[in-house]
Amino acid sequence: MRTAGLTMNDVWAHRVLRERGVETYRLEGVTAELGVMVESLDLKHRGKEENYRPYLHMTGELRSVTPAKALPFGISQVTYSPGQGEKVDAFYEFDDQQLVVLASKGYFTSGFAVPEQVTGIEWELPATADMLVLAPSGAQTEDDTPVVFTQIHDIGGLEIDLESSGYDLAGYFADHSTDGVPRAEAVVDARGLKARSDAINSLFTEDELGLDTEVKQVVGAPVPEAAPVADGMSARLQQIEAEIAAEREQYQSERASTEGTTENLYRERVAAALQTAEEQEEPFAPPVSAREAQRDLNLDLDLELEEQEQETRRREVKSAPSLDERKRHVAQRAADLDFGEDGEQSLGS
């Protein structure tokens, strides 16, 4: 039997637990399979200490919970209407062999991207849950059905991989190894699938994918030269570091805008006060080094000495009499001498 479910944080769940004389069944750690409508799938990377190992971050909405064993009153599945289920965050970890497949498909090229066909569909993910089943009231009516409250463990951080989920997501990535040009068909390495597990669940059937049973190989076709692996890896690592820096900056910005956080208190009380104080301060000239001050002083002294020397030369040139002036001065002197001798003779006579 399928029935609509409610979350454990619903107000009715607490009221049922408080009521006495109500027949309830509480189940903890139930192994179940979640039906999650996937809304987004992003390729992320771990930190530098883990060598930027890639993983997938999936977000979606809970649509159903199917326990491994039937619940009381024959309940086989709990369903949720669109918009009523909880938000689910899951993290898909690639194993080493899957990373080799991603690298062969051009993981270090700029055109490598997450496949779009794996979003907008319902995934089946493993999880554990706590459940509270409220027994029917006993009235023989159509509406007298059991009510189920559920609480999914780690719904905001489900850790899944190939072994736990049965999905080999590396096979859905397009091949960008030939200069970033994807192939028309996405072919999964059958040898790798058989080596890892015999129970691989595919998200799509062969009819939905439109894959042919046989893959034609073109022999003798020219193979374009691939870019050096080292250059591609370096460019990819730089891109990853830039993405991590952008995520860190976004996180710090969100922390600064959230009230009550340390970053918000610093921005509102400390940084704002410092900025106001800097705006009120008058601009001042930068300090002059001792060597520059001594050089300016020596230059001033040299200019002053040069001006004094020029002034002295002007005075010397101005005080020196010309040749005509000297002749006039000698003639005047001779006339004065002649006058003196004539005066003496006249006095003596």
CSV table of C-alpha atoms in Angstrom, one decimal:
chain,number,residue,atom,x,y,z
A,1,MET,CA,0.0,0.0,0.0
A,2,ARG,CA,1.2,3.5,-0.8
A,3,THR,CA,0.3,6.4,1.3
A,4,ALA,CA,1.1,10.1,1.5
A,5,GLY,CA,3.8,11.0,4.1
A,6,LEU,CA,4.6,13.9,6.4
A,7,THR,CA,8.0,15.0,7.8
A,8,MET,CA,8.9,14.3,11.4
A,9,ASN,CA,9.3,18.0,12.1
A,10,ASP,CA,5.7,18.5,11.3
A,11,VAL,CA,3.7,19.9,14.3
A,12,TRP,CA,1.3,16.9,14.1
A,13,ALA,CA,4.2,14.5,14.8
A,14,HIS,CA,5.0,16.1,18.1
A,15,ARG,CA,1.3,16.2,19.0
A,16,VAL,CA,1.0,12.4,18.2
A,17,LEU,CA,4.0,11.7,20.4
A,18,ARG,CA,2.5,13.6,23.3
A,19,GLU,CA,-1.0,12.0,23.1
A,20,ARG,CA,-1.7,9.0,25.3
A,21,GLY,CA,-3.8,6.1,24.3
A,22,VAL,CA,-2.9,6.5,20.6
A,23,GLU,CA,-1.6,3.5,18.8
A,24,THR,CA,1.7,4.3,17.1
A,25,TYR,CA,4.7,2.4,15.8
A,26,ARG,CA,8.1,4.0,15.9
A,27,LEU,CA,10.9,2.6,13.7
A,28,GLU,CA,14.5,3.8,13.7
A,29,GLY,CA,17.3,3.2,11.3
A,30,VAL,CA,15.1,1.8,8.6
A,31,THR,CA,17.0,1.0,5.4
A,32,ALA,CA,15.1,2.7,2.5
A,33,GLU,CA,15.4,3.9,-1.0
A,34,LEU,CA,14.7,7.5,-1.7
A,35,GLY,CA,13.0,8.8,-4.9
A,36,VAL,CA,14.7,12.2,-5.6
A,37,MET,CA,13.8,14.5,-8.4
A,38,VAL,CA,17.2,15.9,-9.4
A,39,GLU,CA,17.2,19.6,-10.1
A,40,SER,CA,20.9,20.4,-10.5
A,41,LEU,CA,24.2,18.5,-10.8
A,42,ASP,CA,27.5,20.4,-10.5
A,43,LEU,CA,31.1,19.2,-10.8
A,44,LYS,CA,33.0,20.3,-7.7
A,45,HIS,CA,36.5,19.7,-6.4
A,46,ARG,CA,38.1,18.9,-3.0
A,47,GLY,CA,40.8,21.1,-1.4
A,48,LYS,CA,44.5,21.2,-2.2
A,49,GLU,CA,45.2,18.6,0.5
A,50,GLU,CA,43.2,16.1,-1.5
A,51,ASN,CA,44.8,17.1,-4.8
A,52,TYR,CA,41.5,18.8,-6.0
A,53,ARG,CA,39.8,15.4,-6.4
A,54,PRO,CA,36.5,15.9,-8.4
A,55,TYR,CA,33.0,14.9,-7.2
A,56,LEU,CA,29.4,15.7,-8.1
A,57,HIS,CA,27.1,17.8,-6.0
A,58,MET,CA,23.4,16.8,-6.6
A,59,THR,CA,20.4,18.8,-5.3
A,60,GLY,CA,16.8,17.8,-5.6
A,61,GLU,CA,13.4,17.2,-4.0
A,62,LEU,CA,12.3,14.1,-2.1
A,63,ARG,CA,9.4,12.4,-3.9
A,64,SER,CA,9.2,9.0,-2.2
A,65,VAL,CA,10.6,6.7,0.5
A,66,THR,CA,10.5,3.0,-0.1
A,67,PRO,CA,11.5,0.9,2.9
A,68,ALA,CA,13.4,-2.4,2.3
A,69,LYS,CA,10.7,-4.2,4.4
A,70,ALA,CA,7.0,-3.3,4.5
A,71,LEU,CA,5.9,-1.1,7.3
A,72,PRO,CA,3.0,-1.9,9.7
A,73,PHE,CA,-0.5,-2.1,8.0
A,74,GLY,CA,1.2,-3.2,4.8
A,75,ILE,CA,2.7,0.2,3.8
A,76,SER,CA,5.2,-0.3,1.0
A,77,GLN,CA,5.9,3.3,0.0
A,78,VAL,CA,5.5,6.8,1.3
A,79,THR,CA,5.0,9.5,-1.3
A,80,TYR,CA,5.2,13.3,-1.4
A,81,SER,CA,3.5,15.7,-3.7
A,82,PRO,CA,5.7,18.1,-5.8
A,83,GLY,CA,6.7,21.0,-3.5
A,84,GLN,CA,5.9,19.1,-0.3
A,85,GLY,CA,9.1,16.9,-0.1
A,86,GLU,CA,12.3,17.9,1.7
A,87,LYS,CA,15.3,19.3,-0.1
A,88,VAL,CA,18.0,16.7,-0.7
A,89,ASP,CA,21.8,17.3,-1.1
A,90,ALA,CA,23.9,14.3,-2.2
A,91,PHE,CA,27.6,14.0,-3.0
A,92,TYR,CA,28.7,11.5,-5.6
A,93,GLU,CA,32.3,10.3,-5.2
A,94,PHE,CA,34.2,8.9,-8.2
A,95,ASP,CA,36.5,5.9,-7.6
A,96,ASP,CA,40.0,5.7,-9.2
A,97,GLN,CA,38.9,3.8,-12.2
A,98,GLN,CA,36.1,6.3,-12.9
A,99,LEU,CA,38.6,9.1,-12.7
A,100,VAL,CA,40.7,7.3,-15.4
A,101,VAL,CA,37.6,7.2,-17.6
A,102,LEU,CA,37.0,10.9,-17.0
A,103,ALA,CA,40.6,11.8,-17.9
A,104,SER,CA,40.3,9.7,-21.1
A,105,LYS,CA,37.2,11.7,-22.1
A,106,GLY,CA,39.0,15.0,-21.9
A,107,TYR,CA,38.5,16.0,-18.2
A,108,PHE,CA,41.5,18.4,-18.5
A,109,THR,CA,40.0,20.2,-21.6
A,110,SER,CA,38.0,23.4,-21.4
A,111,GLY,CA,34.9,21.9,-23.0
A,112,PHE,CA,34.4,19.2,-20.4
A,113,ALA,CA,31.0,19.6,-18.7
A,114,VAL,CA,28.4,17.7,-16.7
A,115,PRO,CA,25.9,15.9,-18.9
A,116,GLU,CA,22.5,17.6,-19.0
A,117,GLN,CA,20.5,14.4,-19.5
A,118,VAL,CA,20.9,13.3,-15.9
A,119,THR,CA,18.9,16.2,-14.5
A,120,GLY,CA,15.1,16.6,-14.5
A,121,ILE,CA,14.6,12.9,-13.7
A,122,GLU,CA,14.0,10.9,-10.6
A,123,TRP,CA,17.0,9.1,-9.0
A,124,GLU,CA,16.8,6.2,-6.6
A,125,LEU,CA,19.3,6.8,-3.7
A,126,PRO,CA,20.1,4.7,-0.7
A,127,ALA,CA,19.5,6.1,2.8
A,128,THR,CA,18.3,5.3,6.3
A,129,ALA,CA,15.3,6.8,8.0
A,130,ASP,CA,13.3,7.1,11.2
A,131,MET,CA,9.6,6.5,10.8
A,132,LEU,CA,6.5,7.1,13.0
A,133,VAL,CA,3.3,5.3,11.9
A,134,LEU,CA,0.0,6.4,13.4
A,135,ALA,CA,-2.5,3.6,13.3
A,136,PRO,CA,-6.0,4.1,11.8
A,137,SER,CA,-8.7,5.2,14.3
A,138,GLY,CA,-10.7,2.0,13.6
A,139,ALA,CA,-13.6,3.7,11.8
A,140,GLN,CA,-14.5,1.8,8.7
A,141,THR,CA,-14.2,4.8,6.3
A,142,GLU,CA,-12.2,5.5,3.2
A,143,ASP,CA,-10.3,8.3,4.9
A,144,ASP,CA,-9.3,6.1,7.8
A,145,THR,CA,-5.8,5.3,6.7
A,146,PRO,CA,-2.5,5.2,8.6
A,147,VAL,CA,-0.4,8.3,8.7
A,148,VAL,CA,3.4,8.1,8.3
A,149,PHE,CA,6.0,10.6,9.5
A,150,THR,CA,9.5,10.3,8.2
A,151,GLN,CA,13.0,11.7,9.0
A,152,ILE,CA,15.8,10.9,6.6
A,153,HIS,CA,19.3,10.7,8.1
A,154,ASP,CA,21.8,13.2,6.6
A,155,ILE,CA,19.4,14.4,4.0
A,156,GLY,CA,21.5,17.5,3.6
A,157,GLY,CA,24.7,15.5,2.9
A,158,LEU,CA,24.1,12.1,1.5
A,159,GLU,CA,27.4,10.3,0.5
A,160,ILE,CA,26.9,8.1,-2.5
A,161,ASP,CA,29.1,6.3,-5.0
A,162,LEU,CA,29.0,3.6,-7.7
A,163,GLU,CA,28.8,0.8,-5.2
A,164,SER,CA,26.1,2.2,-3.0
A,165,SER,CA,23.9,3.8,-5.6
A,166,GLY,CA,24.5,1.5,-8.6
A,167,TYR,CA,24.9,4.5,-10.9
A,168,ASP,CA,28.1,4.8,-13.0
A,169,LEU,CA,27.8,8.5,-13.8
A,170,ALA,CA,31.3,8.6,-15.4
A,171,GLY,CA,29.7,6.8,-18.4
A,172,TYR,CA,27.3,9.6,-19.1
A,173,PHE,CA,30.0,12.2,-19.7
A,174,ALA,CA,30.5,13.1,-23.3
A,175,ASP,CA,34.0,12.5,-24.9
A,176,HIS,CA,35.9,15.8,-25.3
A,177,SER,CA,39.3,14.2,-25.8
A,178,THR,CA,39.5,15.3,-29.5
A,179,ASP,CA,40.0,19.0,-29.1
A,180,GLY,CA,36.9,19.4,-27.0
A,181,VAL,CA,34.6,18.1,-29.7
A,182,PRO,CA,32.0,15.7,-28.1
A,183,ARG,CA,31.1,12.4,-29.9
A,184,ALA,CA,27.6,11.9,-31.2
A,185,GLU,CA,27.2,8.8,-29.1
A,186,ALA,CA,28.1,8.3,-25.4
A,187,VAL,CA,29.5,4.7,-25.2
A,188,VAL,CA,30.1,3.2,-21.7
A,189,ASP,CA,33.2,1.0,-21.3
A,190,ALA,CA,31.7,-2.5,-20.9
A,191,ARG,CA,34.9,-3.9,-19.6
A,192,GLY,CA,35.1,-1.4,-16.8
A,193,LEU,CA,31.4,-2.1,-15.9
A,194,LYS,CA,32.0,-5.9,-15.7
A,195,ALA,CA,35.1,-5.4,-13.6
A,196,ARG,CA,33.4,-3.3,-11.0
A,197,SER,CA,29.9,-4.7,-10.6
A,198,ASP,CA,27.4,-7.0,-12.4
A,199,ALA,CA,24.4,-5.0,-11.0
A,200,ILE,CA,24.7,-1.6,-12.7
A,201,ASN,CA,21.5,0.3,-12.8
A,202,SER,CA,21.1,2.6,-15.8
A,203,LEU,CA,19.2,5.8,-15.5
A,204,PHE,CA,17.9,5.3,-19.1
A,205,THR,CA,17.0,2.4,-21.3
A,206,GLU,CA,18.6,1.7,-24.7
A,207,ASP,CA,15.4,2.9,-26.4
A,208,GLU,CA,15.5,6.2,-24.5
A,209,LEU,CA,19.2,6.8,-25.3
A,210,GLY,CA,18.8,5.7,-28.9
A,211,LEU,CA,22.1,3.8,-28.8
A,212,ASP,CA,22.9,1.2,-31.5
A,213,THR,CA,24.0,-2.3,-30.4
A,214,GLU,CA,27.1,-2.1,-32.4
A,215,VAL,CA,29.5,0.8,-32.7
A,216,LYS,CA,31.1,1.3,-36.0
A,217,GLN,CA,34.8,2.2,-35.9
A,218,VAL,CA,36.4,4.3,-38.6
A,219,VAL,CA,39.8,2.9,-39.6
A,220,GLY,CA,42.4,5.1,-41.0
A,221,ALA,CA,40.8,8.4,-40.1
A,222,PRO,CA,43.3,11.1,-39.3
A,223,VAL,CA,43.6,11.7,-35.5
A,224,PRO,CA,44.1,15.3,-34.5
A,225,GLU,CA,47.0,16.1,-32.4
A,226,ALA,CA,46.1,16.3,-28.7
A,227,ALA,CA,47.3,19.2,-26.6
A,228,PRO,CA,50.1,18.3,-24.2
A,229,VAL,CA,48.8,16.7,-21.1
A,230,ALA,CA,50.9,18.8,-18.8
A,231,ASP,CA,49.6,22.1,-20.3
A,232,GLY,CA,46.0,20.9,-20.1
A,233,MET,CA,46.5,19.7,-16.5
A,234,SER,CA,48.0,23.1,-15.5
A,235,ALA,CA,45.2,25.0,-17.1
A,236,ARG,CA,42.6,22.8,-15.4
A,237,LEU,CA,44.3,23.2,-12.0
A,238,GLN,CA,44.3,27.0,-12.4
A,239,GLN,CA,40.6,26.9,-13.3
A,240,ILE,CA,39.9,24.8,-10.3
A,241,GLU,CA,41.9,27.2,-8.0
A,242,ALA,CA,39.9,30.1,-9.5
A,243,GLU,CA,36.6,28.3,-8.8
A,244,ILE,CA,37.7,27.5,-5.2
A,245,ALA,CA,38.7,31.2,-4.7
A,246,ALA,CA,35.4,32.4,-6.0
A,247,GLU,CA,33.5,30.0,-3.7
A,248,ARG,CA,35.6,31.2,-0.8
A,249,GLU,CA,34.9,34.8,-1.6
A,250,GLN,CA,31.2,34.2,-2.0
A,251,TYR,CA,31.2,32.3,1.4
A,252,GLN,CA,32.9,35.2,3.1
A,253,SER,CA,30.5,37.7,1.5
A,254,GLU,CA,27.6,35.7,2.7
A,255,ARG,CA,29.1,35.5,6.2
A,256,ALA,CA,29.6,39.2,6.2
A,257,SER,CA,26.0,39.9,5.3
A,258,THR,CA,24.6,37.4,7.9
A,259,GLU,CA,23.7,39.1,11.2
A,260,GLY,CA,25.4,37.7,14.3
A,261,THR,CA,28.5,36.3,12.5
A,262,THR,CA,32.0,37.4,13.3
A,263,GLU,CA,32.5,38.7,9.8
A,264,ASN,CA,29.3,40.8,10.0
A,265,LEU,CA,30.3,42.3,13.4
A,266,TYR,CA,33.8,43.2,12.0
A,267,ARG,CA,32.3,44.8,8.9
A,268,GLU,CA,29.6,46.8,10.8
A,269,ARG,CA,31.6,47.9,13.9
A,270,VAL,CA,35.3,47.8,13.0
A,271,ALA,CA,35.7,48.3,9.2
A,272,ALA,CA,33.0,51.0,9.1
A,273,ALA,CA,34.7,53.0,11.9
A,274,LEU,CA,38.1,52.7,10.2
A,275,GLN,CA,36.8,53.8,6.9
A,276,THR,CA,35.1,56.9,8.5
A,277,ALA,CA,38.3,57.8,10.3
A,278,GLU,CA,40.3,57.5,7.1
A,279,GLU,CA,37.9,59.8,5.2
A,280,GLN,CA,38.1,62.5,7.9
A,281,GLU,CA,41.9,62.6,8.0
A,282,GLU,CA,43.6,65.3,6.0
A,283,PRO,CA,45.9,64.2,3.2
A,284,PHE,CA,49.6,64.7,4.0
A,285,ALA,CA,52.7,64.6,1.9
A,286,PRO,CA,54.7,61.4,2.0
A,287,PRO,CA,57.9,61.5,4.0
A,288,VAL,CA,61.1,62.5,2.2
A,289,SER,CA,64.1,60.2,2.7
A,290,ALA,CA,67.3,61.6,4.2
A,291,ARG,CA,69.3,61.0,1.0
A,292,GLU,CA,66.7,63.0,-1.1
A,293,ALA,CA,66.8,65.8,1.5
A,294,GLN,CA,70.6,66.0,1.4
A,295,ARG,CA,70.6,66.1,-2.3
A,296,ASP,CA,68.1,69.0,-2.4
A,297,LEU,CA,70.2,70.9,0.2
A,298,ASN,CA,73.3,70.4,-1.9
A,299,LEU,CA,71.5,71.6,-5.0
A,300,ASP,CA,70.3,74.7,-3.2
A,301,LEU,CA,73.8,75.5,-2.0
A,302,ASP,CA,75.2,75.1,-5.5
A,303,LEU,CA,72.6,77.4,-7.0
A,304,GLU,CA,73.4,80.0,-4.3
A,305,LEU,CA,77.1,79.9,-5.0
A,306,GLU,CA,76.6,80.2,-8.7
A,307,GLU,CA,74.4,83.2,-8.2
A,308,GLN,CA,77.1,84.9,-6.0
A,309,GLU,CA,79.8,84.2,-8.6
A,310,GLN,CA,77.6,85.8,-11.3
A,311,GLU,CA,76.9,88.8,-9.1
A,312,THR,CA,80.7,89.2,-8.5
A,313,ARG,CA,81.5,89.0,-12.2
A,314,ARG,CA,78.9,91.7,-12.9
A,315,ARG,CA,80.4,94.0,-10.3
A,316,GLU,CA,83.9,93.5,-11.7
A,317,VAL,CA,82.8,94.2,-15.2
A,318,LYS,CA,80.9,97.3,-14.1
A,319,SER,CA,83.8,98.8,-12.0
A,320,ALA,CA,86.5,98.4,-14.7
A,321,PRO,CA,86.8,101.7,-16.7
A,322,SER,CA,87.0,101.7,-20.5
A,323,LEU,CA,90.0,103.0,-22.6
A,324,ASP,CA,88.3,106.3,-23.4
A,325,GLU,CA,87.5,106.9,-19.8
A,326,ARG,CA,91.1,106.2,-18.8
A,327,LYS,CA,92.3,108.7,-21.5
A,328,ARG,CA,89.9,111.4,-20.2
A,329,HIS,CA,91.0,110.6,-16.7
A,330,VAL,CA,94.8,111.0,-17.6
A,331,ALA,CA,94.1,114.3,-19.5
A,332,GLN,CA,92.2,115.7,-16.6
A,333,ARG,CA,95.0,114.7,-14.3
A,334,ALA,CA,97.6,116.3,-16.5
A,335,ALA,CA,95.5,119.5,-16.7
A,336,ASP,CA,95.3,119.6,-12.9
A,337,LEU,CA,99.1,119.2,-12.7
A,338,ASP,CA,99.7,122.0,-15.2
A,339,PHE,CA,97.4,124.3,-13.3
A,340,GLY,CA,99.2,123.6,-10.1
A,341,GLU,CA,102.6,124.5,-11.5
A,342,ASP,CA,101.3,127.8,-13.0
A,343,GLY,CA,99.8,128.7,-9.7
A,344,GLU,CA,103.1,128.1,-7.9
A,345,GLN,CA,105.0,130.4,-10.5
A,346,SER,CA,102.4,133.1,-10.1
A,347,LEU,CA,102.7,133.0,-6.4
A,348,GLY,CA,106.5,133.0,-6.5
A,349,SER,CA,106.6,136.1,-8.7
